[in-house]
Short mmCIF file of C-alpha atoms in Angstrom, two decimals:
data_model
loop_
_atom_site.label_atom_id
_atom_site.label_comp_id
_atom_site.label_asym_id
_atom_site.label_seq_id
_atom_site.Cartn_x
_atom_site.Cartn_y
_atom_site.Cartn_z
CA MET A 30 0.07 -0.04 0.10
CA THR A 31 1.28 3.44 -0.82
CA GLN A 32 1.60 5.72 2.19
CA ALA A 33 0.03 9.12 1.63
CA PRO A 34 2.30 12.13 2.20
CA ALA A 35 2.23 13.44 5.96
CA ALA A 36 1.26 16.96 5.06
CA PRO A 37 0.05 17.38 1.13
CA LYS A 38 -0.40 20.93 -0.03
CA ALA A 39 -3.92 21.01 0.79
CA ALA A 40 -3.25 20.06 4.46
CA ARG A 41 -0.56 22.75 4.69
CA ARG A 42 -2.62 25.20 3.52
CA ARG A 43 -5.21 24.41 6.03
CA HIS A 44 -2.69 24.47 8.74
CA ASP A 45 -1.28 27.80 7.69
CA ARG A 46 -4.70 29.43 7.56
CA GLU A 47 -5.28 28.38 11.01
CA ILE A 48 -1.84 29.36 12.33
CA VAL A 49 -2.34 32.72 10.80
CA ALA A 50 -6.01 33.10 12.11
CA LEU A 51 -4.89 32.46 15.70
CA ALA A 52 -1.30 34.02 15.62
CA VAL A 53 -1.72 37.19 14.23
CA PRO A 54 -4.35 38.54 16.84
CA ALA A 55 -2.55 36.63 19.41
CA PHE A 56 0.52 38.79 18.53
CA GLY A 57 -1.63 42.24 18.86
CA ALA A 58 -2.54 40.97 22.22
CA LEU A 59 0.71 40.24 23.53
CA VAL A 60 2.18 43.58 22.30
CA ALA A 61 -0.51 45.47 24.21
CA GLU A 62 0.46 44.44 27.61
CA PRO A 63 4.11 46.07 27.49
CA LEU A 64 2.10 49.06 26.09
CA PHE A 65 0.25 49.40 29.40
CA VAL A 66 3.54 49.78 31.13
CA MET A 67 4.99 52.22 28.45
CA ALA A 68 1.86 54.58 28.70
CA ASP A 69 2.13 54.53 32.68
CA SER A 70 5.67 55.51 32.26
CA ALA A 71 5.12 58.15 29.78
CA ILE A 72 2.35 60.03 32.15
CA VAL A 73 4.25 59.46 35.30
CA GLY A 74 7.47 60.49 34.05
CA HIS A 75 6.17 64.00 33.70
CA LEU A 76 5.49 64.27 37.41
CA GLY A 77 9.33 63.86 38.48
CA THR A 78 12.33 61.43 38.49
CA ALA A 79 11.32 60.06 42.03
CA GLN A 80 7.79 59.15 40.96
CA LEU A 81 9.04 57.36 37.80
CA ALA A 82 11.74 55.55 39.63
CA GLY A 83 8.90 54.32 42.11
CA LEU A 84 6.70 53.32 39.15
CA ALA A 85 9.61 51.28 37.75
CA VAL A 86 10.29 49.42 41.02
CA ALA A 87 6.45 48.85 41.74
CA SER A 88 5.73 47.90 38.14
CA SER A 89 8.59 45.41 38.26
CA LEU A 90 7.28 43.82 41.20
CA LEU A 91 3.79 43.57 39.96
CA MET A 92 4.73 42.12 36.50
CA THR A 93 6.91 39.65 38.27
CA ALA A 94 3.97 38.49 40.43
CA VAL A 95 1.63 38.29 37.21
CA SER A 96 3.98 36.50 35.10
CA VAL A 97 4.50 33.80 37.79
CA PHE A 98 0.69 33.12 37.14
CA VAL A 99 1.04 32.97 33.41
CA PHE A 100 0.31 29.07 33.73
CA LEU A 101 -3.32 30.10 34.20
CA ALA A 102 -3.52 30.96 30.44
CA TYR A 103 -1.35 28.16 29.26
CA ALA A 104 -2.78 25.23 31.19
CA THR A 105 -6.47 26.45 30.49
CA THR A 106 -5.79 26.74 26.66
CA ALA A 107 -4.69 23.22 26.67
CA ALA A 108 -7.63 21.75 28.77
CA VAL A 109 -10.20 23.56 26.93
CA ALA A 110 -8.77 23.03 23.34
CA ARG A 111 -9.00 19.04 24.30
CA ARG A 112 -12.63 19.24 25.23
CA VAL A 113 -13.35 21.44 22.08
CA GLY A 114 -11.69 18.86 19.95
CA ALA A 115 -13.59 16.05 21.51
CA GLY A 116 -16.83 18.09 20.72
CA ASP A 117 -17.76 18.76 24.38
CA LEU A 118 -18.14 22.51 24.65
CA GLN A 119 -20.01 22.31 27.74
CA SER A 120 -17.10 20.51 29.54
CA ALA A 121 -14.77 22.88 28.02
CA ILE A 122 -16.30 25.96 29.28
CA ARG A 123 -16.83 24.27 32.53
CA GLN A 124 -13.12 23.73 32.69
CA GLY A 125 -12.57 27.28 31.71
CA MET A 126 -14.66 28.37 34.72
CA ASP A 127 -12.50 26.34 37.16
CA GLY A 128 -9.53 28.27 35.84
CA ILE A 129 -11.26 31.75 36.49
CA TRP A 130 -12.08 30.52 40.04
CA LEU A 131 -8.44 29.41 40.77
CA ALA A 132 -7.42 32.92 39.40
CA LEU A 133 -9.59 34.50 41.81
CA LEU A 134 -8.37 32.73 44.74
CA LEU A 135 -4.75 33.28 43.71
CA GLY A 136 -5.34 36.99 43.40
CA ALA A 137 -7.08 37.26 46.63
CA ALA A 138 -3.84 35.58 48.42
CA VAL A 139 -1.52 37.80 46.46
CA ILE A 140 -3.46 41.04 47.70
CA ALA A 141 -3.41 39.43 51.04
CA ILE A 142 0.51 39.27 50.87
CA VAL A 143 1.25 42.42 49.03
CA LEU A 144 -0.67 45.03 51.25
CA PRO A 145 1.16 44.52 54.59
CA THR A 146 4.37 43.69 52.98
CA ALA A 147 4.66 46.58 50.42
CA PRO A 148 7.29 48.58 52.05
CA ALA A 149 9.67 45.64 52.81
CA LEU A 150 9.35 44.15 49.03
CA VAL A 151 10.15 47.86 47.98
CA GLU A 152 13.07 48.04 50.10
CA LEU A 153 14.19 44.50 48.69
CA PHE A 154 14.16 45.73 45.12
CA GLY A 155 16.72 48.67 46.25
CA ALA A 156 14.44 51.75 45.91
CA SER A 157 16.00 54.84 46.99
CA HIS A 158 14.56 56.96 49.79
CA THR A 159 12.92 59.44 47.66
CA ALA A 160 11.32 56.75 45.33
CA ALA A 161 10.20 54.37 47.88
CA PRO A 162 6.89 56.24 49.03
CA TYR A 163 5.89 56.54 45.38
CA ALA A 164 6.65 52.78 44.76
CA ILE A 165 4.56 51.68 47.99
CA THR A 166 1.78 53.91 47.08
CA TYR A 167 1.39 52.38 43.54
CA LEU A 168 2.18 48.98 44.71
CA ARG A 169 -0.52 48.89 47.28
CA ILE A 170 -3.13 50.47 45.03
CA SER A 171 -2.30 48.50 41.89
CA SER A 172 -2.20 45.15 43.89
CA LEU A 173 -6.12 45.47 44.21
CA GLY A 174 -6.14 44.92 40.37
CA ILE A 175 -4.40 41.75 40.31
CA PRO A 176 -7.25 39.35 40.81
CA ALA A 177 -8.53 41.11 37.43
CA MET A 178 -5.11 40.73 35.76
CA LEU A 179 -5.27 36.98 36.67
CA VAL A 180 -8.86 36.30 35.62
CA VAL A 181 -7.88 38.17 32.16
CA LEU A 182 -5.04 35.46 32.21
CA ALA A 183 -7.50 32.67 32.75
CA ALA A 184 -10.17 33.90 30.52
CA THR A 185 -7.75 34.46 27.62
CA GLY A 186 -6.82 30.95 28.08
CA VAL A 187 -10.38 29.96 27.81
CA LEU A 188 -10.84 31.93 24.61
CA ARG A 189 -7.75 30.44 23.23
CA GLY A 190 -8.91 27.11 23.87
CA LEU A 191 -11.97 27.91 21.96
CA GLN A 192 -9.88 28.78 18.83
CA ASP A 193 -10.80 32.49 19.58
CA THR A 194 -7.84 35.02 19.73
CA LYS A 195 -9.83 38.05 18.25
CA THR A 196 -11.64 38.93 21.35
CA PRO A 197 -8.38 38.93 23.52
CA LEU A 198 -6.95 41.43 21.21
CA TYR A 199 -9.86 43.69 21.12
CA VAL A 200 -10.23 43.43 25.05
CA ALA A 201 -6.43 44.39 25.32
CA VAL A 202 -6.56 47.34 22.80
CA GLY A 203 -9.69 48.54 24.55
CA GLY A 204 -7.92 48.13 27.80
CA PHE A 205 -5.04 49.89 26.48
CA VAL A 206 -6.99 52.96 25.48
CA ALA A 207 -9.07 53.17 28.79
CA ASN A 208 -5.79 52.81 30.69
CA GLY A 209 -4.20 55.94 29.11
CA ALA A 210 -7.20 57.94 29.23
CA LEU A 211 -8.05 57.14 32.66
CA ASN A 212 -4.18 57.57 33.90
CA ALA A 213 -4.26 61.16 32.21
CA GLY A 214 -7.48 62.09 33.74
CA LEU A 215 -6.56 60.83 37.17
CA VAL A 216 -3.04 61.97 37.22
CA TYR A 217 -3.27 65.64 35.70
CA GLY A 218 -7.12 66.39 35.64
CA VAL A 219 -7.91 65.24 39.20
CA GLY A 220 -4.34 65.87 40.62
CA LEU A 221 -3.87 62.54 42.11
CA GLY A 222 -0.24 61.98 40.89
CA ILE A 223 0.95 58.57 40.92
CA ALA A 224 -1.82 57.02 42.87
CA GLY A 225 -4.14 58.41 39.96
CA SER A 226 -2.12 56.27 37.63
CA ALA A 227 -2.32 53.27 39.94
CA TRP A 228 -6.08 53.57 40.16
CA GLY A 229 -6.46 54.31 36.40
CA THR A 230 -4.66 50.99 35.76
CA VAL A 231 -6.88 49.05 38.14
CA ILE A 232 -10.07 50.46 36.67
CA ALA A 233 -9.05 49.45 33.41
CA GLN A 234 -8.10 45.88 34.40
CA LEU A 235 -11.43 45.31 36.36
CA ALA A 236 -13.23 46.52 33.05
CA MET A 237 -11.14 43.99 30.90
CA ALA A 238 -11.76 41.24 33.53
CA ALA A 239 -15.56 42.28 33.44
CA VAL A 240 -15.68 42.03 29.47
CA TYR A 241 -13.94 38.52 29.68
CA LEU A 242 -16.60 37.36 32.40
CA VAL A 243 -19.55 38.52 30.40
CA VAL A 244 -18.12 36.62 27.20
CA VAL A 245 -17.41 33.37 29.27
CA VAL A 246 -20.43 33.59 31.36
CA ARG A 247 -22.61 34.01 27.94
CA GLY A 248 -20.91 30.94 26.59
CA ALA A 249 -21.60 28.98 29.84
CA ARG A 250 -25.09 29.84 29.73
CA HIS A 251 -25.62 29.03 26.14
CA HIS A 252 -24.15 25.44 26.57
CA GLY A 253 -25.30 24.76 29.78
CA ALA A 254 -22.15 24.68 31.87
CA SER A 255 -22.16 25.58 35.64
CA LEU A 256 -21.01 28.95 36.93
CA ARG A 257 -20.50 27.41 40.48
CA PRO A 258 -17.10 26.99 41.83
CA ASP A 259 -15.99 23.08 41.78
CA ALA A 260 -13.29 22.06 44.35
CA ALA A 261 -12.09 19.11 42.41
CA GLY A 262 -12.03 21.15 39.08
CA ILE A 263 -9.98 24.05 40.82
CA ARG A 264 -7.75 21.46 42.30
CA ALA A 265 -7.26 19.75 38.75
CA CYS A 266 -6.32 23.28 37.34
CA ALA A 267 -3.74 23.89 39.94
CA GLN A 268 -2.24 20.57 39.60
CA ALA A 269 -1.92 21.04 35.67
CA GLY A 270 -0.46 24.57 36.26
CA ALA A 271 2.14 23.51 38.85
CA PRO A 272 4.59 22.18 36.41
CA LEU A 273 4.11 24.94 34.11
CA LEU A 274 4.92 27.13 37.33
CA VAL A 275 8.23 25.36 37.81
CA ARG A 276 9.01 26.03 34.40
CA THR A 277 8.27 29.69 34.31
CA LEU A 278 10.19 30.30 37.70
CA SER A 279 13.15 28.45 36.06
CA LEU A 280 12.91 30.75 33.04
CA ARG A 281 12.71 33.79 35.26
CA ALA A 282 15.79 32.61 37.09
CA ILE A 283 17.56 32.31 34.25
CA LEU A 284 16.81 35.88 32.83
CA MET A 285 17.64 37.24 36.75
CA ILE A 286 20.82 35.42 36.28
CA ALA A 287 21.81 37.02 33.00
CA THR A 288 21.01 40.46 34.36
CA ALA A 289 23.04 39.91 37.61
CA VAL A 290 26.21 38.84 35.58
CA ALA A 291 25.67 41.74 33.12
CA ALA A 292 25.69 44.20 35.97
CA ARG A 293 28.98 42.79 37.26
CA LEU A 294 30.65 43.31 33.77
CA GLY A 295 30.23 47.21 34.34
CA ASP A 296 27.94 50.16 33.58
CA ALA A 297 28.25 49.94 29.83
CA ASP A 298 27.54 46.19 29.70
CA ILE A 299 24.45 46.54 31.86
CA ALA A 300 23.09 49.45 29.95
CA ALA A 301 23.57 47.40 26.54
CA HIS A 302 22.10 44.32 28.16
CA GLN A 303 18.94 46.21 29.07
CA ILE A 304 18.82 47.45 25.46
CA ILE A 305 19.25 44.04 23.85
CA ILE A 306 16.81 42.27 26.32
CA SER A 307 14.08 44.42 25.50
CA LEU A 308 14.67 43.88 21.76
CA TRP A 309 14.84 40.05 22.53
CA SER A 310 11.63 40.27 24.44
CA LEU A 311 9.71 42.13 21.65
CA MET A 312 10.86 39.40 19.29
CA ALA A 313 9.79 36.87 21.61
CA PHE A 314 5.98 38.06 21.30
CA ALA A 315 6.19 37.35 17.59
CA LEU A 316 7.64 33.69 18.31
CA ASP A 317 5.15 33.27 21.07
CA ALA A 318 2.16 34.37 18.68
CA ILE A 319 3.04 31.14 16.80
CA ALA A 320 3.26 28.96 20.27
CA ILE A 321 -0.01 30.05 21.30
CA ALA A 322 -1.44 29.18 18.01
CA GLY A 323 0.20 25.65 18.73
CA GLN A 324 -1.38 25.45 22.12
CA ALA A 325 -4.83 25.91 20.74
CA ILE A 326 -4.34 23.84 17.69
CA ILE A 327 -2.40 20.96 19.08
CA GLY A 328 -4.91 20.68 22.06
CA ARG A 329 -7.92 20.60 19.58
CA TYR A 330 -6.30 17.94 17.28
CA LEU A 331 -5.47 15.54 20.41
CA GLY A 332 -8.93 16.04 21.90
CA ALA A 333 -10.36 15.07 18.64
CA ASP A 334 -8.31 11.67 18.68
CA ASP A 335 -6.29 13.04 15.50
CA ALA A 336 -2.74 12.09 16.13
CA GLN A 337 -1.80 12.53 12.55
CA CYS A 338 -3.06 16.12 12.23
CA ALA A 339 -1.44 16.98 15.40
CA ARG A 340 1.97 15.51 14.12
CA ASP A 341 1.22 17.46 10.84
CA ALA A 342 0.44 20.57 12.57
CA CYS A 343 3.57 20.45 14.71
CA ARG A 344 5.66 19.99 11.81
CA ARG A 345 4.42 22.96 9.98
CA MET A 346 4.61 25.17 12.98
CA VAL A 347 8.20 24.32 13.32
CA GLN A 348 8.68 25.40 9.84
CA TRP A 349 6.90 28.65 10.54
CA GLY A 350 9.31 29.01 13.71
CA ILE A 351 12.26 28.62 11.71
CA ALA A 352 11.12 30.89 9.08
CA ALA A 353 10.08 33.85 11.50
CA GLY A 354 13.30 33.31 13.20
CA VAL A 355 15.30 33.66 10.30
CA ALA A 356 13.35 36.84 9.24
CA LEU A 357 13.88 38.30 12.70
CA GLY A 358 17.59 37.40 12.71
CA LEU A 359 18.22 39.14 9.35
CA LEU A 360 16.21 42.22 10.50
CA VAL A 361 18.47 42.58 13.52
CA ILE A 362 21.49 42.21 11.44
CA VAL A 363 20.34 44.98 8.98
CA SER A 364 19.01 47.16 11.68
CA ARG A 365 21.96 47.06 14.19
CA PRO A 366 23.51 50.23 13.46
CA LEU A 367 20.34 52.01 13.36
CA PHE A 368 18.73 50.43 16.41
CA ILE A 369 21.22 51.08 19.05
CA PRO A 370 21.34 54.86 18.70
CA LEU A 371 17.78 55.16 19.11
CA PHE A 372 18.43 54.24 22.89
CA THR A 373 21.90 55.62 23.42
CA ASN A 374 24.43 58.03 22.20
CA ASP A 375 27.10 56.54 24.41
CA GLN A 376 30.08 54.95 22.27
CA ALA A 377 30.91 52.79 24.98
CA VAL A 378 27.25 51.33 25.22
CA GLN A 379 27.03 51.05 21.36
CA HIS A 380 30.46 49.31 20.95
CA VAL A 381 29.46 46.67 23.48
CA ALA A 382 26.03 46.23 22.07
CA LEU A 383 26.72 45.42 18.47
CA PRO A 384 28.61 42.56 18.52
CA ALA A 385 26.18 40.86 21.41
CA LEU A 386 23.21 41.88 18.91
CA LEU A 387 24.87 39.64 16.25
CA MET A 388 24.84 36.66 18.56
CA VAL A 389 21.48 37.39 19.44
CA ALA A 390 20.35 37.64 15.72
CA LEU A 391 22.29 34.54 14.94
CA SER A 392 20.08 32.63 17.75
CA GLN A 393 16.74 33.75 16.25
CA PRO A 394 16.15 30.34 14.26
CA ILE A 395 16.77 28.46 17.35
CA CYS A 396 14.34 30.57 19.33
CA GLY A 397 11.84 29.95 16.60
CA ILE A 398 11.94 26.40 17.03
CA VAL A 399 12.06 26.64 21.07
CA PHE A 400 8.96 28.62 21.23
CA VAL A 401 6.90 26.54 18.76
CA LEU A 402 7.70 23.22 20.49
CA ASP A 403 7.13 24.79 23.85
CA GLY A 404 3.76 25.71 22.52
CA VAL A 405 2.91 22.34 20.95
CA LEU A 406 3.92 20.65 24.31
CA MET A 407 2.09 22.98 26.49
CA GLY A 408 -1.08 22.29 23.86
CA ALA A 409 -0.34 18.39 24.45
CA GLY A 410 -0.51 18.99 28.23
CA ASP A 411 3.04 17.95 28.56
CA GLY A 412 3.68 20.22 31.55
CA PRO A 413 5.72 17.72 33.72
CA TYR A 414 8.20 17.29 30.92
CA LEU A 415 8.47 21.13 30.19
CA ALA A 416 9.14 21.56 34.25
CA TRP A 417 12.20 19.16 34.12
CA ALA A 418 13.49 20.30 30.94
CA MET A 419 13.77 23.96 32.11
CA LEU A 420 15.22 23.01 35.19
CA ALA A 421 18.08 20.88 33.29
CA THR A 422 18.63 24.07 31.26
CA LEU A 423 18.80 26.11 34.53
CA ALA A 424 21.42 23.72 35.58
CA VAL A 425 23.49 24.06 32.26
CA PHE A 426 23.01 27.80 32.04
CA THR A 427 23.85 28.88 35.57
CA PRO A 428 27.65 27.83 35.72
CA VAL A 429 28.34 28.92 32.32
CA ALA A 430 26.80 32.39 32.70
CA LEU A 431 28.61 32.86 36.26
CA LEU A 432 31.86 32.04 34.49
CA VAL A 433 31.70 34.81 31.84
CA PRO A 434 33.20 37.54 34.09
CA VAL A 435 36.05 35.10 35.07
CA PHE A 436 37.06 34.11 31.57
CA GLY A 437 36.18 37.36 29.95
CA GLY A 438 34.49 37.69 26.63
CA GLY A 439 31.78 40.65 28.03
CA LEU A 440 28.40 40.92 26.97
CA THR A 441 29.08 38.92 23.76
CA ALA A 442 29.82 35.90 25.75
CA LEU A 443 26.91 36.35 28.24
CA TRP A 444 24.58 36.18 25.20
CA GLY A 445 26.65 33.27 23.92
CA ALA A 446 25.62 31.78 27.11
CA MET A 447 21.94 32.61 26.54
CA THR A 448 22.32 31.19 23.01
CA LEU A 449 23.67 28.06 24.66
CA MET A 450 20.57 28.03 26.98
CA MET A 451 18.24 28.30 24.10
CA THR A 452 19.94 25.37 22.02
CA VAL A 453 19.81 23.05 25.12
CA ARG A 454 16.03 23.95 25.37
CA MET A 455 15.78 23.20 21.61
CA LEU A 456 17.47 19.87 21.99
CA THR A 457 15.24 18.88 25.14
CA LEU A 458 12.10 19.89 23.25
CA TRP A 459 13.07 18.21 19.64
CA LEU A 460 13.76 15.08 21.48
CA ARG A 461 10.56 14.99 23.30
CA SER A 462 8.80 15.93 19.92
CA ARG A 463 10.40 13.28 18.07
CA SER A 464 9.81 10.50 20.67
CA GLY A 465 6.00 11.01 20.25
CA ARG A 466 5.37 10.42 23.77
CA TRP A 467 3.52 13.87 24.07
CA ILE A 468 0.93 12.59 21.91
CA VAL A 469 -2.01 11.49 24.39
CA THR A 470 -5.37 11.73 22.54
CA GLY A 471 -8.78 12.02 24.30
CA ALA A 472 -10.90 14.92 25.98
CA THR A 473 -8.52 14.59 28.83
CA ARG A 474 -4.75 13.75 29.24
#
């Protein structure tokens, strides 16, 4: 018997349409998140240096707290997509509601921790005496919006699992516009200063969460899904998210170690590193958009017991990841002499940044593969493997990075260590994808 091609042209075109339809809106929603911080910085920056410094410390703490719980989106996407593939929309939305209830519980716990410990947290992050009062004010007020932020994460996962990335884009854009208008009005119009910026952000976050809840509740009622909290379902969501929490914390540790090493290299190196990590993060959004499409598509195919389509989609998304990585790498190489001067006129910083950026450019195809396979395995619910793989990557990266100041090479060597880190991730994810052990079909893993 002649075997049919694994991914004929018609199938590739179908996969391409699905990837584009999910990835493009997802990219827009991802980019909207850092725009919140940029808008707050632009508005608060005109109040004074101390206020801006306070915002920088408080927003770093808040973003760290929220990024730790990003598993609410990832785990929910995979679980909901599986049930969508199985044709059980009622169970899919019920699963999503469990994730939202978990988000509310975690958000309440974070508020209970942050409100009394805000001064200590601000001091731990090294805020100056002049900036600390502003940081504490912003942190305490903004912490009230954390439950809403976590609900947004979980509800985004629900909609992604339902193969809808357009609604999160619309909500993100609307939230960005509302945040800017509220901040400007409360900071300058009402004269609340940095507290006005915090309240404006909280109100915008609550509005975004409310819109998501309306959409999800409407879907739950349409399909007859219960809205009540279910202890077993919430526990299941937490258990599914725990390995992804380990993965996220390991990745955050890698980025923190890289920043700490760059700081030891000197002022020019840490300044250049800050510029490069900003660009690296922006390019990661583009690649992460494909990964988000992968989570939704792979989960749906596995839920529908279609292992072959899951393999074909994985193969096609890897090709997309490589192509996107090559394109981004070439863009960095071409724009290097133009990009750095946008951030600094310091010749020493430019001298350090240019060769390190070349290393970043060369690593982008590797990053493309990593982000896509990460999304594929998340969509398959393969969280435990992702956790162990990231812990192994952390174990390899840490000694190499810490030896950079000892053996020299400066920032370029540090980004060589970052490239090694991504290569290790690529190998661990590629071996898993080749093994086929991630392919577990059915409505639940």
